[in-house]
Amino acid sequence: MHSAVSSIAPEWLVVPDDANDLVPGVWPASAVRDADGELVIGGVTAGELARTFGTPLQVLDETEVRRRAAQTRSAFDAAAAAHGTTARVYYAGKALLNTTIVRWVTDEGLNVDVCTGGELEVALAAGADAARLGFHGNNKSVAELERAVEVGIGTIVIDSEIEIERLAAIVSRTGTTQRVMLRVNSGVHAETHDFLATAHEDQKFGTPLALAPTLVARIRDIEGLEFAGLHCHIGSQIFGVAGFRESASRVLDLHQELLAGGDIPQLNLGGGFGIAYTRADTPTPIAELAEGIVAAVAEGCAARGIPVPALSFEPGRAIVGNAGVTLYEVGTIKDVALDTGSRRYVSVDGGMSDNARPALYGAQYSARLASRAGSGEPALTRVVGKHCESGDIVVDHEHLPADVAPGDLLAVAATGAYCAPLSSNYNHVPRPPIVAVADGAARVIVRGETLNDLLGRDAGIE
Ligand code: LLP
């Protein structure tokens, strides 16, 4: 039965023994099926969530976010202590940002990294201590920089020569001292299992290593700018330590050269730690990653005879990705006959407006029947949305029980990172609410949009 469809399934996709299973690591630790087979997250059933808040619905498991934040922090603390330094973890807010999540992660001892004036305002509205915020971005406006300096932001990561001059003007006008880092482009680009190292990386972020000494000299010249160190971020959804090791080695060469001009207390190696979206993904456990990266820096410093700087890291996805689950209701189902078999298309009531990642990056996800356990054989299924676009895929390849029917609830795992932030109103579909679950209770942390929110922007409607 499965052989008829297997030729259109990708190699990595295995037929599960049970198409109702919840793969640990992909789903939040709290995700279980109750005695009736219904999916429960944070102690709340999928049915209750859908009845109370509607679908589509972005569910965020508070315990999972806090656990991952605390785990990441202690992993880096332990690794740093073992190598005679300290480590700070910034939560990369771009992965998912609202005031509630800022409070959760700062409660767990993390700092927060923002990359626009809008993200900065969310962190401030949450009551975050400005001194514990970092500010990135390749095109920060003068107004954004002014605001950041005015609120006393901890660190501004300078991305270009122009930005140095913008900041110089601001600190001289306001008589403030601002701590800054310089983002460099190490030429290492890492993605999942592989990394590429080139002399020149063709992308917009950071400054080339060769230009950095001139820019750092300029920063050091400006009264009111305090140079704290170099910053480097090599990519996202990275599984191993190798890319970080290569990048650290290149950045340490520069760091050593710059020590001739004064102390450099810090080094920021960015984020990018990968997570499991499907059972085929095997990310490196965070403690192993932390130890591997910190050890590489410590060894690199020892080899160069220089002190180990205080380290910082900026994970986003690894904190929130697997804490998010999206609930949808199944609308229509079709079996499409192909030369090599048949593919089942299950349409749900959201799609690329609430999760653009499959369309943007060909990202893979995992789905499960949520309102009940299915009893049918595992059937190769593509979950699609309701948008007017054939690339509107929610889950490209999955085995779902063959008895999935209209009205069932489907859950998609690992939607906590880069789904809500990349959401749109394509086809005039309102954005879903974000609901936090913990200990059997659910509450809205970001309200859903209504059609009136959307129509209200149309100046032609009286
Ligand atoms: N730090 C910097 C400077 C970054 O640019 C990023 C991500 C991070 C930290 C956090 O990376 P993470 O730990 O979350 O991988 N929209 C894409 C990902 C874009 C990442 C942009 N920068 C996606 O959905 O896969």
Coordinates of C-alpha atoms and ligand atoms in Angstrom, one line a residue:
M1 CA 0.0 0.0 0.0
H2 CA 2.8 2.4 0.9
S3 CA 4.9 1.3 -2.1
A4 CA 2.4 3.0 -4.5
V5 CA 3.2 6.4 -3.0
S6 CA 6.8 5.9 -1.9
S7 CA 8.3 7.0 -5.2
I8 CA 7.1 10.6 -4.7
A9 CA 8.2 10.7 -1.0
P10 CA 11.7 12.2 -0.4
E11 CA 14.4 9.8 0.8
W12 CA 14.6 11.3 4.3
L13 CA 10.9 10.7 5.0
V14 CA 10.4 7.4 6.8
V15 CA 7.0 5.7 7.1
P16 CA 6.2 5.9 10.8
D17 CA 5.0 2.8 12.7
D18 CA 2.3 5.0 14.1
A19 CA 1.2 8.1 12.2
N20 CA -0.1 9.6 15.5
D21 CA 3.3 9.6 17.2
L22 CA 4.8 12.8 18.6
V23 CA 8.5 12.8 18.0
P24 CA 10.4 14.0 21.1
G25 CA 12.4 17.1 20.4
V26 CA 10.2 18.1 17.5
W27 CA 7.2 18.6 19.7
P28 CA 7.3 20.4 23.0
A29 CA 8.0 18.1 26.0
S30 CA 4.5 18.7 27.3
A31 CA 2.8 17.4 24.1
V32 CA 1.0 14.2 24.7
R33 CA -2.2 12.4 23.7
D34 CA -4.9 12.0 26.3
A35 CA -6.9 8.8 26.9
D36 CA -9.1 9.7 24.0
G37 CA -6.1 10.2 21.7
E38 CA -6.5 14.0 21.6
L39 CA -3.4 16.1 21.5
V40 CA -2.7 18.1 24.7
I41 CA -0.1 20.9 24.9
G42 CA 0.8 22.5 28.2
G43 CA -2.1 20.6 29.8
V44 CA -4.7 22.0 27.4
T45 CA -6.4 19.9 24.7
A46 CA -6.3 21.0 21.1
G47 CA -10.1 20.9 21.0
E48 CA -10.4 23.3 23.9
L49 CA -7.9 25.7 22.4
A50 CA -9.7 25.7 19.0
R51 CA -13.1 26.2 20.6
T52 CA -11.9 29.0 22.8
F53 CA -9.6 30.9 20.4
G54 CA -10.5 29.6 16.9
T55 CA -8.2 28.4 14.2
P56 CA -5.6 28.9 12.8
L57 CA -4.0 29.4 16.2
Q58 CA -0.4 29.8 17.2
V59 CA 0.2 28.0 20.5
L60 CA 3.3 28.7 22.6
D61 CA 4.3 26.4 25.4
E62 CA 5.6 28.7 28.1
T63 CA 7.4 25.9 30.0
E64 CA 9.2 24.9 26.9
V65 CA 10.4 28.4 26.2
R66 CA 11.6 28.9 29.8
R67 CA 13.2 25.5 29.9
R68 CA 15.2 26.1 26.7
A69 CA 16.2 29.6 27.7
A70 CA 17.4 28.3 31.1
Q71 CA 19.1 25.3 29.5
T72 CA 20.9 27.5 26.9
R73 CA 22.0 29.9 29.6
S74 CA 23.4 27.2 31.9
A75 CA 25.0 25.3 29.0
F76 CA 27.0 28.5 28.1
D77 CA 27.7 29.4 31.7
A78 CA 29.1 25.9 32.3
A79 CA 31.2 25.9 29.2
A80 CA 32.6 29.4 29.8
A81 CA 33.4 28.6 33.4
A82 CA 35.2 25.4 32.3
H83 CA 37.4 27.6 30.1
G84 CA 38.0 30.5 32.4
T85 CA 35.7 33.0 31.0
T86 CA 32.0 34.1 31.1
A87 CA 29.2 33.9 28.6
R88 CA 26.1 36.0 28.0
V89 CA 23.1 34.7 26.1
Y90 CA 21.0 37.2 24.2
Y91 CA 17.6 36.0 22.9
A92 CA 17.4 37.0 19.2
G93 CA 14.0 38.7 19.3
K94 CA 13.6 38.5 15.5
A95 CA 12.6 34.8 15.9
L96 CA 9.4 35.7 17.8
L97 CA 8.9 39.0 19.7
N98 CA 6.2 40.2 22.1
T99 CA 6.3 41.6 25.6
T100 CA 5.4 38.3 27.3
I101 CA 8.2 36.4 25.7
V102 CA 10.7 39.1 26.6
R103 CA 9.6 38.8 30.2
W104 CA 9.9 35.0 30.1
V105 CA 13.5 35.0 28.7
T106 CA 14.7 37.9 30.9
D107 CA 13.2 36.1 33.9
E108 CA 15.4 33.1 32.9
G109 CA 18.5 35.3 32.9
L110 CA 18.8 36.0 29.2
N111 CA 19.5 39.4 27.6
V112 CA 17.7 40.4 24.4
D113 CA 18.9 41.2 20.9
V114 CA 16.8 43.5 18.7
C115 CA 17.4 44.6 15.2
T116 CA 15.0 47.5 14.5
G117 CA 13.4 50.4 16.3
G118 CA 10.2 48.4 16.5
E119 CA 11.8 45.4 18.2
L120 CA 13.5 47.8 20.6
E121 CA 10.2 49.3 21.6
V122 CA 8.7 45.9 22.3
A123 CA 11.6 45.0 24.6
L124 CA 11.3 48.4 26.4
A125 CA 7.5 48.0 26.7
A126 CA 8.2 44.7 28.4
G127 CA 10.2 46.5 31.0
A128 CA 13.5 45.0 29.9
D129 CA 16.6 46.8 31.3
A130 CA 18.0 48.7 28.3
A131 CA 21.5 47.9 29.5
R132 CA 20.7 44.2 28.8
L133 CA 19.8 44.8 25.2
G134 CA 21.9 44.6 22.1
F135 CA 21.0 46.4 18.8
H136 CA 21.9 45.0 15.4
G137 CA 21.0 45.7 11.8
N138 CA 22.7 46.7 8.6
N139 CA 20.7 49.9 8.1
K140 CA 19.8 51.4 11.4
S141 CA 18.4 54.9 10.9
V142 CA 19.6 57.9 12.7
A143 CA 16.3 58.0 14.6
E144 CA 16.7 54.4 15.6
L145 CA 20.3 55.0 16.8
E146 CA 19.2 58.1 18.7
R147 CA 16.5 56.3 20.5
A148 CA 18.8 53.4 21.4
V149 CA 21.5 55.8 22.8
E150 CA 18.8 57.8 24.6
V151 CA 17.4 54.8 26.4
G152 CA 20.9 53.6 27.4
I153 CA 21.1 50.5 25.3
G154 CA 23.8 48.1 26.4
T155 CA 25.5 47.5 23.1
I156 CA 25.1 48.7 19.5
V157 CA 26.6 46.3 16.9
I158 CA 27.9 48.6 14.2
D159 CA 27.6 47.1 10.8
S160 CA 29.2 49.7 8.5
E161 CA 31.5 52.7 8.2
I162 CA 28.6 55.1 7.7
E163 CA 27.1 53.9 11.0
I164 CA 30.2 54.8 12.9
E165 CA 29.8 58.4 11.7
R166 CA 26.1 58.5 12.5
L167 CA 26.8 57.3 16.0
A168 CA 29.8 59.6 16.4
A169 CA 27.5 62.6 15.7
I170 CA 24.8 61.3 18.2
V171 CA 27.2 60.7 21.1
S172 CA 29.0 64.0 20.5
R173 CA 25.6 65.9 20.4
T174 CA 24.3 64.2 23.5
G175 CA 27.5 63.9 25.5
T176 CA 27.0 60.2 26.1
T177 CA 29.3 57.2 26.0
Q178 CA 28.0 54.2 24.0
R179 CA 29.4 50.7 24.1
V180 CA 29.7 49.3 20.6
M181 CA 30.9 46.2 18.8
L182 CA 31.8 45.8 15.1
R183 CA 30.2 43.1 13.1
V184 CA 32.6 41.4 10.8
N185 CA 32.0 39.0 8.0
S186 CA 34.3 36.0 8.6
G187 CA 33.7 34.5 5.1
V188 CA 32.2 31.5 6.8
H189 CA 28.6 30.7 5.9
A190 CA 27.1 27.7 7.7
E191 CA 23.8 26.0 6.9
T192 CA 22.6 23.0 8.7
H193 CA 25.1 20.2 8.2
D194 CA 27.7 22.0 6.1
F195 CA 29.6 25.2 6.1
L196 CA 31.3 27.1 3.4
A197 CA 34.4 29.2 3.9
T198 CA 35.4 31.7 1.3
A199 CA 37.7 34.7 1.3
H200 CA 34.9 37.0 0.5
E201 CA 31.3 36.3 1.4
D202 CA 28.8 37.9 -1.0
Q203 CA 26.2 39.3 1.4
K204 CA 25.1 42.5 3.0
F205 CA 25.9 42.0 6.7
G206 CA 29.1 43.2 8.5
T207 CA 32.4 44.5 7.3
P208 CA 35.1 42.4 5.6
L209 CA 37.8 41.2 8.0
A210 CA 40.4 43.2 6.0
L211 CA 38.6 46.5 6.5
A212 CA 38.0 46.0 10.2
P213 CA 41.3 47.4 11.5
T214 CA 40.7 50.7 9.9
L215 CA 37.1 50.9 11.2
V216 CA 38.1 49.8 14.7
A217 CA 40.8 52.5 14.7
R218 CA 38.2 55.1 13.8
I219 CA 35.8 53.8 16.5
R220 CA 38.6 54.0 19.1
D221 CA 39.3 57.6 18.0
I222 CA 35.9 58.8 18.9
E223 CA 35.3 60.0 22.3
G224 CA 32.0 58.7 23.4
L225 CA 32.3 55.3 21.7
E226 CA 33.7 52.4 23.7
F227 CA 34.9 49.5 21.6
A228 CA 33.9 46.3 23.3
G229 CA 34.9 43.8 20.6
L230 CA 34.0 41.9 17.4
H231 CA 30.8 40.3 16.4
C232 CA 30.2 37.6 13.9
H233 CA 27.1 35.6 13.0
I234 CA 27.6 32.8 10.4
G235 CA 24.1 31.7 9.6
S236 CA 21.0 29.9 10.9
Q237 CA 19.8 26.4 11.5
I238 CA 23.3 25.1 12.0
F239 CA 23.8 21.6 13.3
G240 CA 27.5 21.2 14.1
V241 CA 30.4 23.0 15.7
A242 CA 32.7 23.1 12.7
G243 CA 31.5 26.3 11.1
F244 CA 31.7 28.2 14.4
R245 CA 35.2 26.8 15.0
E246 CA 36.4 28.0 11.6
S247 CA 34.8 31.4 12.0
A248 CA 36.1 31.8 15.5
S249 CA 39.6 31.1 14.3
R250 CA 39.4 33.8 11.6
V251 CA 37.9 36.3 14.0
L252 CA 40.5 35.6 16.7
D253 CA 43.3 36.4 14.2
L254 CA 41.7 39.8 13.8
H255 CA 41.0 40.1 17.5
Q256 CA 44.7 39.4 18.3
E257 CA 45.8 42.0 15.8
L258 CA 43.5 44.6 17.3
L259 CA 44.8 44.0 20.8
A260 CA 47.8 46.0 19.9
G261 CA 45.5 49.1 20.0
G262 CA 43.9 48.4 23.4
D263 CA 41.9 46.0 25.4
I264 CA 39.1 44.0 23.8
P265 CA 36.9 42.6 26.6
Q266 CA 34.3 40.8 24.5
L267 CA 33.6 38.6 21.5
N268 CA 30.1 37.8 20.2
L269 CA 29.8 34.7 18.0
G270 CA 26.1 35.2 17.1
G271 CA 23.3 32.6 17.0
G272 CA 22.1 30.1 14.5
F273 CA 21.8 26.9 16.6
G274 CA 19.7 24.4 14.7
I275 CA 16.5 22.6 15.8
A276 CA 14.5 19.5 14.8
Y277 CA 11.6 20.3 12.5
T278 CA 11.2 16.6 11.5
R279 CA 12.4 13.3 12.8
A280 CA 15.2 13.4 10.2
D281 CA 16.8 16.4 11.9
T282 CA 19.4 15.6 14.5
P283 CA 20.7 18.9 15.9
T284 CA 23.7 19.0 18.2
P285 CA 22.5 19.2 21.9
I286 CA 23.0 22.7 23.2
A287 CA 25.4 21.6 26.0
E288 CA 27.6 19.9 23.4
L289 CA 27.4 22.9 21.0
A290 CA 28.3 25.3 23.9
E291 CA 31.2 23.3 25.0
G292 CA 32.5 22.8 21.4
I293 CA 32.3 26.5 20.6
V294 CA 33.7 27.8 23.8
A295 CA 36.5 25.2 23.8
A296 CA 37.4 26.3 20.2
V297 CA 37.7 29.9 21.3
A298 CA 39.7 29.0 24.4
E299 CA 42.1 26.9 22.4
G300 CA 42.4 29.6 19.8
C301 CA 43.3 32.1 22.5
A302 CA 45.8 29.8 24.1
A303 CA 47.5 29.2 20.8
R304 CA 47.8 32.9 20.2
G305 CA 48.8 33.6 23.8
I306 CA 46.0 36.1 24.4
P307 CA 43.4 36.2 27.1
V308 CA 40.0 34.6 26.5
P309 CA 37.4 37.4 26.1
A310 CA 34.0 37.4 27.7
L311 CA 31.7 35.7 25.1
S312 CA 28.2 36.3 24.0
F313 CA 25.7 34.4 21.9
E314 CA 22.4 35.2 20.2
P315 CA 20.2 32.2 19.7
G316 CA 16.6 32.8 18.6
R317 CA 15.2 29.7 17.0
A318 CA 16.7 27.3 19.5
I319 CA 14.8 29.1 22.3
V320 CA 11.3 29.3 20.8
G321 CA 11.2 27.1 17.7
N322 CA 10.0 23.9 19.3
A323 CA 7.8 25.7 21.8
G324 CA 5.4 26.7 19.1
V325 CA 2.6 24.6 17.6
T326 CA 0.1 25.8 15.0
L327 CA -3.4 24.4 15.1
Y328 CA -5.5 24.4 11.9
E329 CA -8.8 23.0 10.9
V330 CA -9.0 20.7 7.9
G331 CA -11.2 22.0 5.1
T332 CA -10.9 20.0 1.9
I333 CA -9.1 16.8 0.9
K334 CA -8.1 15.6 -2.5
D335 CA -6.1 12.7 -3.9
V336 CA -4.1 13.8 -6.9
A337 CA -3.1 11.1 -9.3
L338 CA 0.5 11.3 -10.5
D339 CA 2.5 9.1 -12.9
T340 CA 4.3 7.6 -10.0
G341 CA 1.5 7.3 -7.5
S342 CA -1.0 9.5 -5.8
R343 CA -0.6 12.4 -3.4
R344 CA -3.1 13.4 -0.8
Y345 CA -3.6 17.2 -0.5
V346 CA -5.1 18.2 2.9
S347 CA -6.2 21.9 2.9
V348 CA -6.2 23.8 6.1
D349 CA -7.6 27.2 7.1
G350 CA -4.3 29.1 7.2
G351 CA -1.1 28.7 5.2
M352 CA 1.7 30.9 3.8
S353 CA 0.2 34.0 5.6
D354 CA 1.0 32.4 9.0
N355 CA 4.0 30.4 7.9
A356 CA 5.9 31.6 4.9
R357 CA 9.0 29.4 5.6
P358 CA 8.0 26.5 3.3
A359 CA 7.4 28.9 0.5
L360 CA 10.4 31.1 1.2
Y361 CA 13.0 28.4 2.1
G362 CA 11.5 25.1 1.2
A363 CA 11.4 24.4 4.9
Q364 CA 10.1 21.1 6.1
Y365 CA 7.7 20.6 9.0
S366 CA 5.9 17.8 10.8
A367 CA 2.1 17.6 11.2
R368 CA -0.2 15.4 13.3
L369 CA -4.0 14.9 13.7
A370 CA -4.7 16.8 16.9
S371 CA -8.5 16.5 17.6
R372 CA -8.1 12.7 17.8
A373 CA -5.8 9.9 17.0
G374 CA -6.4 8.6 13.5
S375 CA -7.0 5.0 12.8
G376 CA -6.1 4.8 9.1
E377 CA -2.8 3.6 7.6
P378 CA -0.1 6.2 7.3
A379 CA -0.8 8.0 4.0
L380 CA 1.7 10.3 2.2
T381 CA 0.1 13.7 2.6
R382 CA 0.9 17.3 1.6
V383 CA -0.7 19.9 3.9
V384 CA -1.6 23.0 2.1
G385 CA -3.1 26.4 3.0
K386 CA -6.0 28.4 1.6
H387 CA -4.1 31.0 -0.4
C388 CA -4.2 31.5 -4.1
E389 CA -0.8 30.2 -4.8
S390 CA 0.5 26.7 -5.6
G391 CA 3.5 27.3 -3.4
D392 CA 1.2 27.7 -0.4
I393 CA 2.5 24.6 1.4
V394 CA 2.2 24.1 5.1
V395 CA 3.9 20.7 5.4
D396 CA 5.4 19.4 2.2
H397 CA 5.8 15.7 3.0
E398 CA 4.2 13.9 6.0
H399 CA 2.5 10.7 6.8
L400 CA -0.9 11.3 8.3
P401 CA -3.5 8.6 9.1
A402 CA -5.6 8.0 6.0
D403 CA -8.8 8.8 7.8
V404 CA -8.1 12.5 8.2
A405 CA -11.4 14.2 7.5
P406 CA -12.8 17.7 7.1
G407 CA -13.4 19.3 10.5
D408 CA -10.4 17.5 12.1
L409 CA -7.8 19.6 13.8
L410 CA -4.2 19.4 12.6
A411 CA -1.2 20.5 14.5
V412 CA 2.1 21.6 13.0
A413 CA 5.2 21.4 15.2
A414 CA 8.1 23.7 15.6
T415 CA 6.4 26.8 14.4
G416 CA 7.6 29.0 17.3
A417 CA 10.4 30.7 15.4
Y418 CA 10.2 32.9 12.3
C419 CA 6.5 32.2 11.6
A420 CA 4.5 35.0 13.3
P421 CA 7.3 37.5 12.5
L422 CA 7.2 36.6 8.8
S423 CA 3.4 36.5 8.6
S424 CA 1.4 38.5 6.2
N425 CA -2.1 39.4 5.2
Y426 CA -1.9 37.8 1.8
N427 CA -5.3 37.4 0.4
H428 CA -6.7 39.5 3.2
V429 CA -6.3 36.7 5.7
P430 CA -6.0 38.1 9.3
R431 CA -3.1 37.0 11.4
P432 CA -3.9 34.4 14.1
P433 CA -3.6 35.1 17.8
I434 CA -0.7 33.8 19.8
V435 CA -1.8 31.9 22.9
A436 CA 0.5 30.8 25.7
V437 CA -0.2 27.5 27.4
A438 CA 1.2 26.3 30.8
D439 CA 0.0 24.0 33.5
G440 CA -3.5 23.5 32.0
A441 CA -4.2 27.1 31.3
A442 CA -4.3 29.1 28.1
R443 CA -4.1 32.9 27.6
V444 CA -3.9 35.2 24.7
I445 CA -0.5 37.0 24.5
V446 CA -0.9 38.6 21.1
R447 CA -4.5 39.1 19.9
G448 CA -5.5 37.9 16.5
E449 CA -6.3 40.4 13.8
T450 CA -9.9 40.8 12.6
L451 CA -11.1 41.5 9.1
N452 CA -12.0 45.0 10.4
D453 CA -8.4 45.6 11.3
L454 CA -7.6 44.9 7.7
L455 CA -10.5 46.8 6.2
G456 CA -9.8 49.7 8.6
R457 CA -6.5 50.4 6.7
D458 CA -8.3 50.9 3.4
A459 CA -8.8 54.6 3.0
G460 CA -11.6 54.0 0.4
I461 CA -13.9 52.4 3.0
E462 CA -16.0 55.0 4.9
Ligands
LLP1 N1 22.1 37.1 15.5 C1 22.1 37.7 14.3 C2 23.0 38.8 14.0 C3 21.2 37.2 13.3 O1 21.1 37.8 12.1 C4 20.3 36.1 13.6 C5 19.3 35.6 12.7 C6 20.3 35.6 14.9 C7 21.3 36.1 15.8 C8 19.5 34.4 15.4 O2 19.6 33.3 14.6 P1 18.9 31.9 15.1 O3 19.5 31.5 16.4 O4 17.4 32.2 15.3 O5 19.1 31.0 14.0 N2 14.0 33.8 8.6 C9 15.0 32.7 8.6 C10 16.1 32.9 9.6 C11 16.7 34.3 9.5 C12 17.7 34.5 10.5 C13 18.2 35.9 10.6 N3 19.2 36.2 11.5 C14 14.3 31.4 8.8 O6 13.1 31.4 9.0 O7 14.9 30.3 8.8

